[in-house]
Coordinates of C-alpha atoms and ligand atoms in Angstrom, one line a residue:
M1 CA 101.6 77.7 -53.5
G2 CA 98.5 77.0 -51.5
L3 CA 96.1 74.5 -49.9
Y4 CA 95.0 71.2 -51.6
L5 CA 92.3 68.9 -50.3
G6 CA 92.4 65.1 -50.8
L7 CA 89.5 62.8 -50.0
D8 CA 89.3 59.1 -49.6
S9 CA 85.9 57.3 -49.7
S10 CA 86.9 53.9 -48.3
T11 CA 84.9 50.9 -47.2
Q12 CA 84.4 52.1 -43.7
S13 CA 85.0 55.8 -43.6
L14 CA 85.4 59.0 -45.7
S15 CA 88.6 60.9 -44.9
A16 CA 90.1 64.3 -45.9
L17 CA 93.6 65.6 -45.8
L18 CA 94.6 69.2 -46.3
L19 CA 98.0 69.9 -47.6
D20 CA 99.9 73.2 -47.6
T21 CA 102.5 73.4 -50.3
E22 CA 103.8 76.7 -49.0
S23 CA 104.7 75.5 -45.5
G24 CA 105.3 72.0 -46.7
T25 CA 103.0 70.5 -44.1
V26 CA 99.8 68.5 -43.8
L27 CA 97.6 71.0 -42.0
T28 CA 94.7 68.8 -40.9
E29 CA 93.0 65.5 -41.3
A30 CA 89.4 64.5 -40.6
S31 CA 87.2 61.5 -41.2
V32 CA 83.7 60.3 -40.8
H33 CA 83.2 56.7 -39.8
F34 CA 80.1 55.2 -41.5
G35 CA 79.3 52.6 -38.9
T36 CA 79.5 54.8 -35.8
E37 CA 78.8 58.3 -37.1
L38 CA 76.1 57.5 -39.6
P39 CA 74.1 54.7 -37.8
E40 CA 71.0 55.5 -39.8
F41 CA 72.5 53.6 -42.7
A42 CA 72.8 50.4 -40.6
S43 CA 76.2 49.6 -42.0
P44 CA 78.5 48.9 -39.1
Q45 CA 81.4 48.0 -41.4
G46 CA 80.4 50.3 -44.2
F47 CA 78.1 47.9 -46.0
L48 CA 74.7 46.4 -45.5
P49 CA 74.7 43.0 -43.7
A50 CA 73.4 40.3 -46.0
S51 CA 72.3 36.7 -45.5
D52 CA 74.3 35.4 -48.4
A53 CA 78.1 35.7 -47.6
R54 CA 78.8 36.3 -51.3
V55 CA 76.6 39.4 -51.6
C56 CA 78.0 42.7 -50.4
Q57 CA 76.3 46.0 -51.1
A58 CA 76.4 49.5 -49.7
D59 CA 73.9 52.4 -49.6
P60 CA 75.4 55.2 -51.9
L61 CA 73.5 57.8 -49.8
C62 CA 75.7 56.9 -46.9
W63 CA 78.7 58.2 -48.9
V64 CA 76.7 61.3 -49.9
S65 CA 75.8 62.1 -46.3
A66 CA 79.4 61.4 -45.2
L67 CA 80.6 64.0 -47.7
E68 CA 78.4 66.7 -46.0
A69 CA 79.4 65.5 -42.5
L70 CA 83.1 65.7 -43.4
F71 CA 82.9 69.2 -44.8
G72 CA 80.9 70.2 -41.8
K73 CA 83.6 68.8 -39.5
L74 CA 86.4 70.7 -41.4
V75 CA 84.5 73.9 -41.1
E76 CA 83.9 73.2 -37.4
Q77 CA 87.6 72.7 -37.0
G78 CA 88.1 76.2 -38.3
V79 CA 89.4 75.2 -41.7
D80 CA 88.9 78.0 -44.2
L81 CA 87.8 76.0 -47.3
S82 CA 87.9 79.2 -49.4
A83 CA 91.7 78.9 -49.3
V84 CA 91.6 75.5 -51.0
R85 CA 93.2 75.8 -54.5
G86 CA 92.2 72.3 -55.7
L87 CA 90.5 69.1 -54.8
S88 CA 90.9 65.5 -55.8
G89 CA 90.5 62.1 -54.2
A90 CA 89.9 58.4 -54.3
A91 CA 87.4 55.7 -53.4
Q92 CA 87.2 52.0 -52.8
Q93 CA 87.6 50.3 -56.2
H94 CA 85.2 48.4 -58.4
G95 CA 81.9 49.4 -56.6
S96 CA 79.3 50.8 -58.9
V97 CA 76.5 53.3 -58.6
Y98 CA 73.4 53.2 -60.9
L99 CA 71.6 56.5 -61.9
R100 CA 68.4 57.2 -63.7
E101 CA 70.1 60.2 -65.2
P102 CA 73.6 61.6 -64.9
I103 CA 74.1 64.0 -62.0
G104 CA 73.5 67.6 -63.1
T105 CA 71.1 66.7 -65.9
A106 CA 68.1 68.2 -64.1
G107 CA 70.0 71.3 -63.1
P108 CA 72.4 72.4 -60.3
W109 CA 72.1 71.1 -56.7
S110 CA 69.5 73.1 -54.8
H111 CA 71.3 75.0 -52.0
D112 CA 68.4 74.5 -49.6
L113 CA 68.2 70.7 -49.5
P114 CA 70.7 68.2 -48.1
L115 CA 72.5 66.4 -50.9
A116 CA 71.3 63.0 -50.0
S117 CA 67.7 63.9 -50.5
Q118 CA 68.6 65.3 -54.0
V119 CA 70.5 62.2 -54.9
R120 CA 67.9 59.6 -53.7
P121 CA 65.5 60.1 -56.6
L122 CA 68.4 59.8 -59.1
L123 CA 69.3 56.3 -58.1
S124 CA 67.9 53.5 -60.3
R125 CA 69.3 50.9 -57.9
A126 CA 69.2 51.7 -54.2
R127 CA 72.3 49.6 -53.4
A128 CA 75.8 49.7 -54.8
P129 CA 77.6 46.4 -55.1
I130 CA 81.1 46.9 -53.6
W131 CA 84.4 45.1 -53.9
L132 CA 83.6 42.6 -51.2
D133 CA 80.9 41.1 -53.4
S134 CA 81.7 37.7 -54.8
S135 CA 78.3 36.7 -56.1
T136 CA 79.1 36.9 -59.9
S137 CA 81.0 33.8 -60.8
A138 CA 78.4 32.8 -63.4
E139 CA 78.6 36.3 -65.1
C140 CA 82.5 36.1 -65.0
A141 CA 82.3 32.8 -66.9
E142 CA 79.8 34.2 -69.4
I143 CA 81.9 37.3 -70.1
A144 CA 85.1 35.3 -70.4
A145 CA 83.4 32.8 -72.8
A146 CA 82.0 35.7 -74.9
V147 CA 85.4 37.1 -75.6
G148 CA 87.2 33.8 -76.1
G149 CA 88.5 33.0 -72.7
D150 CA 90.2 34.6 -69.7
A151 CA 93.6 34.9 -71.5
E152 CA 92.0 37.3 -73.9
L153 CA 90.4 39.3 -71.1
V154 CA 93.8 39.5 -69.4
R155 CA 95.3 40.7 -72.7
I156 CA 92.8 43.4 -73.1
S157 CA 92.0 44.5 -69.6
G158 CA 94.9 43.3 -67.4
S159 CA 92.8 41.0 -65.4
R160 CA 90.8 37.8 -65.9
A161 CA 87.0 38.2 -65.2
I162 CA 86.9 38.9 -61.5
E163 CA 83.7 38.7 -59.3
R164 CA 84.1 42.1 -57.6
F165 CA 85.0 43.9 -60.8
T166 CA 82.4 46.1 -62.3
A167 CA 81.5 44.4 -65.6
P168 CA 80.3 41.1 -64.0
Q169 CA 78.4 43.2 -61.4
I170 CA 76.7 45.2 -64.2
R171 CA 75.9 42.0 -66.1
R172 CA 74.3 40.4 -63.0
F173 CA 72.2 43.6 -62.6
W174 CA 71.1 43.5 -66.2
K175 CA 70.2 39.8 -65.9
T176 CA 68.4 39.9 -62.5
E177 CA 66.7 43.4 -62.8
P178 CA 66.3 44.1 -66.5
D179 CA 63.6 46.8 -65.9
A180 CA 65.8 48.7 -63.5
Y181 CA 68.7 48.3 -65.9
A182 CA 66.5 49.7 -68.7
T183 CA 65.8 52.8 -66.6
T184 CA 69.5 53.3 -65.8
R185 CA 71.2 56.0 -67.9
E186 CA 74.5 56.1 -66.2
I187 CA 76.6 53.5 -64.4
T188 CA 79.6 54.9 -62.6
L189 CA 82.3 54.0 -60.1
V190 CA 82.3 55.1 -56.5
S191 CA 85.3 57.4 -57.3
A192 CA 83.6 59.1 -60.2
F193 CA 80.3 59.2 -58.3
M194 CA 82.0 61.2 -55.4
A195 CA 83.6 63.5 -58.0
S196 CA 80.2 63.9 -59.7
L197 CA 78.7 65.1 -56.5
L198 CA 81.5 67.7 -56.1
I199 CA 81.3 69.1 -59.6
G200 CA 77.5 68.8 -59.8
G201 CA 77.8 66.9 -63.1
S202 CA 78.8 63.6 -64.6
A203 CA 82.5 63.0 -63.8
P204 CA 84.6 60.9 -66.1
I205 CA 86.3 57.7 -64.8
D206 CA 90.1 57.7 -64.7
H207 CA 92.5 55.1 -66.0
G208 CA 93.6 54.0 -62.5
D209 CA 90.1 53.0 -61.3
G210 CA 88.7 52.3 -64.8
A211 CA 91.1 49.4 -65.2
G212 CA 89.4 47.6 -62.3
M213 CA 86.2 47.1 -64.3
N214 CA 87.1 44.4 -66.8
L215 CA 86.0 47.0 -69.4
L216 CA 89.0 49.1 -70.2
D217 CA 91.4 48.3 -73.0
L218 CA 94.8 49.0 -71.5
A219 CA 96.5 49.5 -74.9
T220 CA 94.1 52.2 -76.1
G221 CA 93.0 53.7 -72.8
A222 CA 89.4 53.5 -74.0
W223 CA 86.4 51.3 -73.3
S224 CA 86.9 48.0 -75.1
P225 CA 84.0 47.4 -77.6
A226 CA 84.4 43.6 -77.2
L227 CA 84.1 43.8 -73.4
L228 CA 81.2 46.2 -73.5
E229 CA 79.4 43.9 -75.9
A230 CA 80.2 40.9 -73.7
T231 CA 78.8 42.6 -70.5
A232 CA 75.4 44.0 -71.2
P233 CA 73.4 45.5 -74.1
G234 CA 73.6 49.3 -74.5
L235 CA 76.4 49.6 -71.9
A236 CA 78.6 52.0 -74.0
R237 CA 76.0 54.8 -73.8
R238 CA 75.6 54.2 -70.0
L239 CA 79.3 54.7 -69.1
P240 CA 81.0 58.0 -68.4
R241 CA 84.0 58.8 -70.6
V242 CA 87.4 57.5 -69.5
V243 CA 90.3 59.9 -69.0
P244 CA 93.9 60.0 -67.9
S245 CA 94.0 60.5 -64.1
R246 CA 95.6 64.0 -64.4
T247 CA 92.5 65.4 -66.1
R248 CA 90.8 68.5 -64.6
I249 CA 87.2 67.5 -64.8
G250 CA 85.5 70.7 -63.7
V251 CA 85.1 73.1 -60.8
I252 CA 83.4 72.7 -57.4
A253 CA 79.6 73.1 -57.6
P254 CA 78.0 76.3 -56.3
Y255 CA 76.3 74.2 -53.6
F256 CA 79.6 73.6 -51.8
V257 CA 80.5 77.3 -52.2
A258 CA 77.3 78.3 -50.6
R259 CA 77.2 75.7 -47.8
Y260 CA 80.9 75.2 -46.9
G261 CA 82.6 78.3 -48.1
F262 CA 84.7 76.9 -51.0
A263 CA 85.9 79.5 -53.4
P264 CA 83.9 79.5 -56.7
E265 CA 85.8 77.9 -59.6
T266 CA 88.0 75.7 -57.3
P267 CA 89.3 73.1 -59.7
V268 CA 88.5 69.4 -59.2
L269 CA 90.9 66.7 -60.7
A270 CA 89.6 63.3 -61.7
F271 CA 89.2 60.9 -58.8
T272 CA 90.9 57.5 -58.9
G273 CA 90.8 54.2 -57.0
D274 CA 92.1 54.1 -53.4
N275 CA 95.0 51.8 -54.4
P276 CA 96.2 53.9 -57.4
S277 CA 95.9 57.0 -55.2
S278 CA 97.9 55.3 -52.4
L279 CA 100.7 54.5 -54.9
V280 CA 101.1 58.3 -55.2
G281 CA 100.6 59.0 -51.5
M282 CA 103.3 56.4 -50.7
G283 CA 105.7 57.9 -53.1
A284 CA 105.9 54.6 -55.0
T285 CA 105.1 55.7 -58.5
E286 CA 108.4 54.3 -59.8
P287 CA 109.1 50.5 -59.9
G288 CA 111.1 49.1 -57.0
T289 CA 109.2 50.0 -53.9
W290 CA 106.3 47.8 -53.0
V291 CA 103.4 49.0 -51.0
V292 CA 101.4 46.9 -48.5
S293 CA 98.1 48.4 -47.6
L294 CA 96.5 46.9 -44.5
G295 CA 92.9 48.3 -44.6
T296 CA 89.6 46.4 -44.7
S297 CA 91.2 44.5 -47.5
D298 CA 95.0 43.9 -47.6
T299 CA 96.6 44.8 -50.9
V300 CA 100.1 44.6 -52.3
F301 CA 101.0 46.8 -55.2
A302 CA 103.8 48.4 -57.1
A303 CA 104.5 50.6 -60.1
M304 CA 105.4 48.9 -63.4
R305 CA 106.3 50.4 -66.8
E306 CA 104.7 47.8 -69.0
P307 CA 101.6 45.8 -68.2
R308 CA 102.8 42.4 -66.9
S309 CA 100.1 39.9 -66.1
D310 CA 99.9 37.3 -63.4
P311 CA 100.1 33.7 -64.7
R312 CA 98.0 32.5 -61.8
G313 CA 95.3 35.0 -62.8
Y314 CA 94.9 36.7 -59.4
G315 CA 97.0 39.8 -60.0
H316 CA 95.7 42.9 -61.8
V317 CA 97.1 45.7 -63.9
F318 CA 95.7 49.2 -63.2
G319 CA 96.7 52.6 -64.5
N320 CA 99.4 54.4 -62.5
P321 CA 98.0 57.9 -61.9
A322 CA 101.6 59.3 -62.4
G323 CA 101.8 57.5 -65.8
G324 CA 102.5 53.9 -66.8
F325 CA 100.9 51.0 -64.9
M326 CA 100.8 49.3 -61.6
S327 CA 100.3 45.8 -60.4
L328 CA 97.9 44.9 -57.6
I329 CA 96.9 41.9 -55.7
C330 CA 94.0 42.1 -53.2
F331 CA 93.1 39.9 -50.2
A332 CA 89.5 40.1 -48.8
N333 CA 90.7 38.5 -45.5
G334 CA 92.6 41.5 -44.3
S335 CA 91.4 43.5 -41.2
L336 CA 88.1 41.6 -41.1
A337 CA 89.9 38.3 -40.5
R338 CA 92.4 39.8 -38.0
E339 CA 89.4 41.3 -36.2
A340 CA 87.6 38.0 -36.1
V341 CA 90.6 36.3 -34.5
A342 CA 91.2 39.2 -32.0
A343 CA 87.5 39.1 -31.0
R344 CA 87.5 35.3 -30.7
V345 CA 90.5 35.2 -28.3
G346 CA 89.6 38.4 -26.5
L347 CA 92.7 40.5 -27.5
S348 CA 92.6 44.3 -27.8
W349 CA 94.9 45.7 -30.6
P350 CA 97.6 46.6 -28.0
A351 CA 97.4 43.1 -26.6
F352 CA 97.4 41.6 -30.1
E353 CA 100.6 43.6 -30.8
R354 CA 102.3 42.3 -27.6
A355 CA 101.2 38.8 -28.5
L356 CA 103.2 39.1 -31.8
L357 CA 106.2 41.0 -30.5
E358 CA 106.7 39.4 -27.0
Q359 CA 104.6 36.2 -26.6
S360 CA 105.2 34.2 -29.8
L361 CA 108.0 33.4 -32.2
P362 CA 108.5 33.3 -36.0
G363 CA 107.1 30.0 -37.3
N364 CA 104.7 29.9 -34.4
A365 CA 106.0 26.6 -33.0
G366 CA 104.4 24.8 -35.9
N367 CA 100.9 26.2 -35.4
L368 CA 99.3 27.1 -38.7
M369 CA 96.0 28.6 -39.8
L370 CA 94.0 28.8 -43.1
P371 CA 92.8 32.4 -42.8
F372 CA 89.6 32.6 -44.9
F373 CA 87.0 34.0 -42.5
V374 CA 85.1 35.5 -45.5
P375 CA 85.2 34.2 -49.1
E376 CA 88.6 35.0 -50.5
M377 CA 89.5 36.2 -54.0
T378 CA 93.3 35.5 -53.7
P379 CA 93.4 32.5 -53.8
K380 CA 89.8 31.9 -54.9
V381 CA 88.0 30.3 -51.9
T382 CA 84.2 30.5 -52.3
E383 CA 83.1 29.5 -48.8
P384 CA 84.7 30.7 -45.5
S385 CA 87.4 28.2 -44.7
V386 CA 89.2 28.5 -41.3
E387 CA 91.4 25.5 -40.4
L388 CA 93.8 25.2 -37.6
E389 CA 96.7 22.8 -37.4
G390 CA 98.8 22.5 -34.3
S391 CA 98.5 22.2 -30.5
A392 CA 95.1 21.4 -28.9
A393 CA 94.9 24.8 -27.2
F394 CA 95.7 26.5 -30.5
R395 CA 93.0 24.5 -32.4
A396 CA 90.4 25.4 -29.8
F397 CA 91.3 29.2 -30.1
A398 CA 92.5 29.0 -26.5
D399 CA 96.1 30.1 -27.1
P400 CA 95.7 33.8 -27.9
P401 CA 99.3 34.6 -28.8
A402 CA 99.6 31.6 -31.1
N403 CA 96.2 32.3 -32.6
A404 CA 97.0 36.0 -33.2
R405 CA 100.4 35.1 -34.8
A406 CA 98.8 32.4 -37.0
I407 CA 96.4 34.7 -38.8
V408 CA 99.0 37.3 -39.5
E409 CA 101.6 34.7 -40.6
A410 CA 99.1 33.1 -43.0
Q411 CA 98.2 36.5 -44.4
A412 CA 101.9 37.4 -44.9
L413 CA 102.6 34.0 -46.5
S414 CA 99.7 34.5 -48.9
M415 CA 100.8 38.0 -49.8
Q416 CA 104.3 36.7 -50.6
R417 CA 103.1 33.7 -52.6
Y418 CA 100.6 35.5 -54.7
S419 CA 102.6 38.7 -55.4
D420 CA 105.6 36.9 -56.8
F421 CA 104.6 37.8 -60.4
I422 CA 105.5 41.5 -59.6
G423 CA 109.2 40.5 -60.2
M424 CA 112.3 40.7 -57.9
P425 CA 111.4 40.4 -54.2
P426 CA 111.2 43.7 -52.5
E427 CA 114.0 45.2 -50.3
C428 CA 111.6 47.5 -48.7
L429 CA 107.9 47.4 -48.1
R430 CA 106.1 50.7 -47.4
V431 CA 103.0 50.1 -45.3
T432 CA 99.8 52.0 -44.9
G433 CA 96.2 51.4 -43.7
G434 CA 94.6 51.1 -40.3
A435 CA 96.4 47.9 -39.3
S436 CA 99.8 49.4 -40.2
R437 CA 99.7 51.0 -36.7
N438 CA 100.4 47.6 -35.3
R439 CA 104.1 47.0 -35.0
G440 CA 103.6 43.3 -34.4
I441 CA 101.9 42.9 -37.8
L442 CA 104.8 44.9 -39.4
Q443 CA 107.4 42.6 -37.7
V444 CA 105.7 39.5 -39.1
L445 CA 105.7 41.1 -42.6
S446 CA 109.4 41.9 -42.3
D447 CA 110.2 38.4 -41.2
V448 CA 108.2 36.6 -43.9
F449 CA 109.5 38.9 -46.8
Q450 CA 113.0 39.4 -45.2
A451 CA 112.5 43.0 -46.1
R452 CA 112.8 46.3 -44.4
I453 CA 109.5 48.0 -43.4
E454 CA 108.9 51.7 -43.6
R455 CA 105.8 53.4 -42.4
L456 CA 105.0 56.9 -43.6
A457 CA 104.1 59.8 -41.3
A458 CA 100.7 60.6 -42.9
P459 CA 98.3 57.8 -42.0
S460 CA 95.9 58.2 -45.0
A461 CA 98.0 57.5 -48.1
A462 CA 94.9 57.5 -50.4
A463 CA 93.8 60.9 -49.2
L464 CA 97.3 62.2 -49.4
G465 CA 97.6 60.8 -52.9
G466 CA 94.5 62.9 -53.9
A467 CA 96.0 66.1 -52.4
L468 CA 99.4 65.5 -54.0
R469 CA 97.8 64.7 -57.4
V470 CA 95.8 67.9 -57.5
A471 CA 98.8 70.0 -56.2
Q472 CA 101.0 68.5 -58.9
A473 CA 98.4 69.3 -61.6
V474 CA 97.7 72.9 -60.4
E475 CA 101.3 73.9 -59.6
G476 CA 103.1 71.7 -62.2
L477 CA 105.7 70.6 -59.6
P478 CA 107.8 67.5 -60.2
W479 CA 106.7 64.4 -58.3
A480 CA 110.1 64.0 -56.7
E481 CA 109.9 67.4 -55.1
L482 CA 106.4 66.7 -53.7
F483 CA 107.5 63.3 -52.4
A484 CA 110.6 64.7 -50.8
R485 CA 108.4 67.2 -48.9
F486 CA 105.3 65.2 -48.1
V487 CA 106.0 61.5 -48.3
V488 CA 108.2 61.2 -45.2
P489 CA 109.0 58.0 -43.4
E490 CA 107.8 58.1 -39.8
P491 CA 110.8 58.7 -37.6
G492 CA 111.7 55.6 -35.4
V493 CA 109.6 53.2 -37.5
R494 CA 112.1 51.2 -39.5
I495 CA 111.6 47.5 -38.9
E496 CA 114.3 45.0 -39.9
S497 CA 113.7 41.2 -39.9
T498 CA 114.4 39.1 -36.8
P499 CA 117.6 37.0 -37.0
G500 CA 116.6 33.4 -37.7
S501 CA 113.3 34.3 -39.1
A502 CA 114.3 33.3 -42.7
L503 CA 114.8 29.8 -41.6
A504 CA 111.6 29.6 -39.7
Y505 CA 109.6 30.7 -42.7
A506 CA 111.6 28.5 -45.1
A507 CA 110.1 25.6 -43.0
L508 CA 106.5 27.1 -42.7
R509 CA 106.1 28.2 -46.4
P510 CA 105.8 24.7 -47.9
K511 CA 103.5 23.6 -45.0
Y512 CA 101.2 26.5 -45.9
A513 CA 101.4 25.7 -49.6
L514 CA 100.3 22.1 -48.8
K515 CA 97.3 23.4 -46.8
L516 CA 96.3 25.5 -49.7
Q517 CA 96.7 22.6 -52.1
A518 CA 94.5 20.5 -49.8
L519 CA 91.8 23.1 -50.2
G520 CA 92.2 22.8 -53.9
V521 CA 93.6 26.2 -54.6
Ligands
ADP601 P1 89.6 51.1 -44.9 O1 90.4 52.2 -45.5 O2 89.6 49.9 -45.8 O3 88.2 51.5 -44.5 P2 91.4 51.4 -42.7 O4 92.7 51.5 -43.5 O5 90.9 52.6 -42.1 O6 90.3 50.7 -43.6 O7 91.6 50.3 -41.6 C1 90.6 50.0 -40.7 C2 90.9 48.7 -40.0 O8 92.2 48.8 -39.3 C3 90.0 48.4 -38.9 O9 88.9 47.6 -39.4 C4 90.8 47.6 -37.9 O10 90.6 46.2 -38.0 C5 92.2 47.9 -38.3 N1 93.0 48.5 -37.2 C6 93.0 49.7 -36.6 N2 93.9 49.8 -35.6 C7 94.6 48.6 -35.6 C8 95.7 48.1 -34.8 N3 96.2 48.8 -33.8 N4 96.1 46.8 -35.0 C9 95.5 46.1 -36.0 N5 94.5 46.5 -36.8 C10 94.0 47.8 -36.6
XUL602 C1 91.3 46.3 -54.9 C2 90.2 46.1 -54.0 C3 90.2 46.8 -52.7 C4 89.3 48.0 -52.6 C5 89.2 48.4 -51.1 O1 91.2 45.6 -56.1 O2 89.2 45.5 -54.3 O3 91.5 47.1 -52.3 O4 89.9 49.0 -53.4 O5 89.2 49.7 -50.9

């Protein structure tokens, strides 16, 4: 029994959640928002603004500084980090960090210098491409061609070549900056990078996040020689090893013991991707319950026993940290698109919620929007494409309730359409992420899917997943027991679909499909 710390390094913030298995409670949560609390990194939304909409990169030192700021906050809150018995976590998937030498090669972290100043000289590439990057279509085509086509890539890795996945990003780096590639001795994921900082050494990549690279052979759980070869020369020796998610990868570095009071030898469990971690944090490690995560991206995911691929080629198969596999489908136009509409029509989030619950109806009186404010991966839309069909006021963004409803309905219809490969439609969707606070959005999801919605009490499913994973590994508790205690539906938030909504969406669904067809997707 004891305290377990889970971290989540997401696109816009780094969060921590402290779990107590003795009292059965979440003791505290804290987070550092990159845009507002670390303005020196000039990344208001967690990444560096770029002139090309397809390019999206972040400064890895922002994540390093956030780690120190977060531990500082916890200590300030009076948390005794020496009582923590284990640590794990998650990070935004696919993003990659390029190092001149693996962390720890030149010796342990110096206790006297901030971590960021010690990491800076190790970076062979100052910027990390992240999951919002869609600039690698040429490299995707090259990798697919080299292995005999996308079908073969799907067979090996569970996904066709995908722009944001790590292999096409690595290939692009090798092609455009061959000298910097040559000086790179380790390429790692954001999750394993955060874990490396904590253990002061090179952390392995886990099966959950590793499967989002277009490099892992799902059947063997090892890097695929054919995919390594197709990506860039000498890649095998530049990747950390890949391990099952439940692997203990080391103990906390003495730096964190000296600076923040962790107990020496505190074990660290492999980090994973934020979505695999949320599968655990949402208690959805067995097939049947679907999760909808409404963060910067929107994702829909569910556990599956055998890898089952998406015939449309948008869905992915990742490792389930509790064993087996999970399916995932990701939409770039999640919160960023909802924010764009809210800003355009001048609605605060509470007003946006009222617009959906009180001032508009399912089906939106025929008003319909194509919701691609940024390039979209599902379906593949390479240029921002926002089209409005309906009343004149609606088309002019002068009907706030209808405009608010239109973006959310389009997103929910996309989620339903592109996640149909998961299998039977869900009876219940468990929701998480910043926008799951908005009951209006949840009601639309319930109405489109005709499913019950449950929101869980702990807001950060990915951080909770980290804490649960390490608690499970250290204490050997069954998952079911941990879920019964910590994955608790929020009382009073059980949303059922509105009578008549099935009919409204039966009419809207084919209209939306036609709009997509007209766009050529
Ligand atoms: P990530 O983990 O990807 O960084 P979060 O899950 O923290 O993102 O979600 C952050 C987003 O949640 C914000 O960008 C904001 O758009 C959205 N959000 C926060 N509160 C609300 C709300 N009440 N209604 C709708 N969206 C919200
Ligand atoms: C999943 C994906 C995103 C990131 C965001 O494939 O790209 O959900 O993990 O955090």
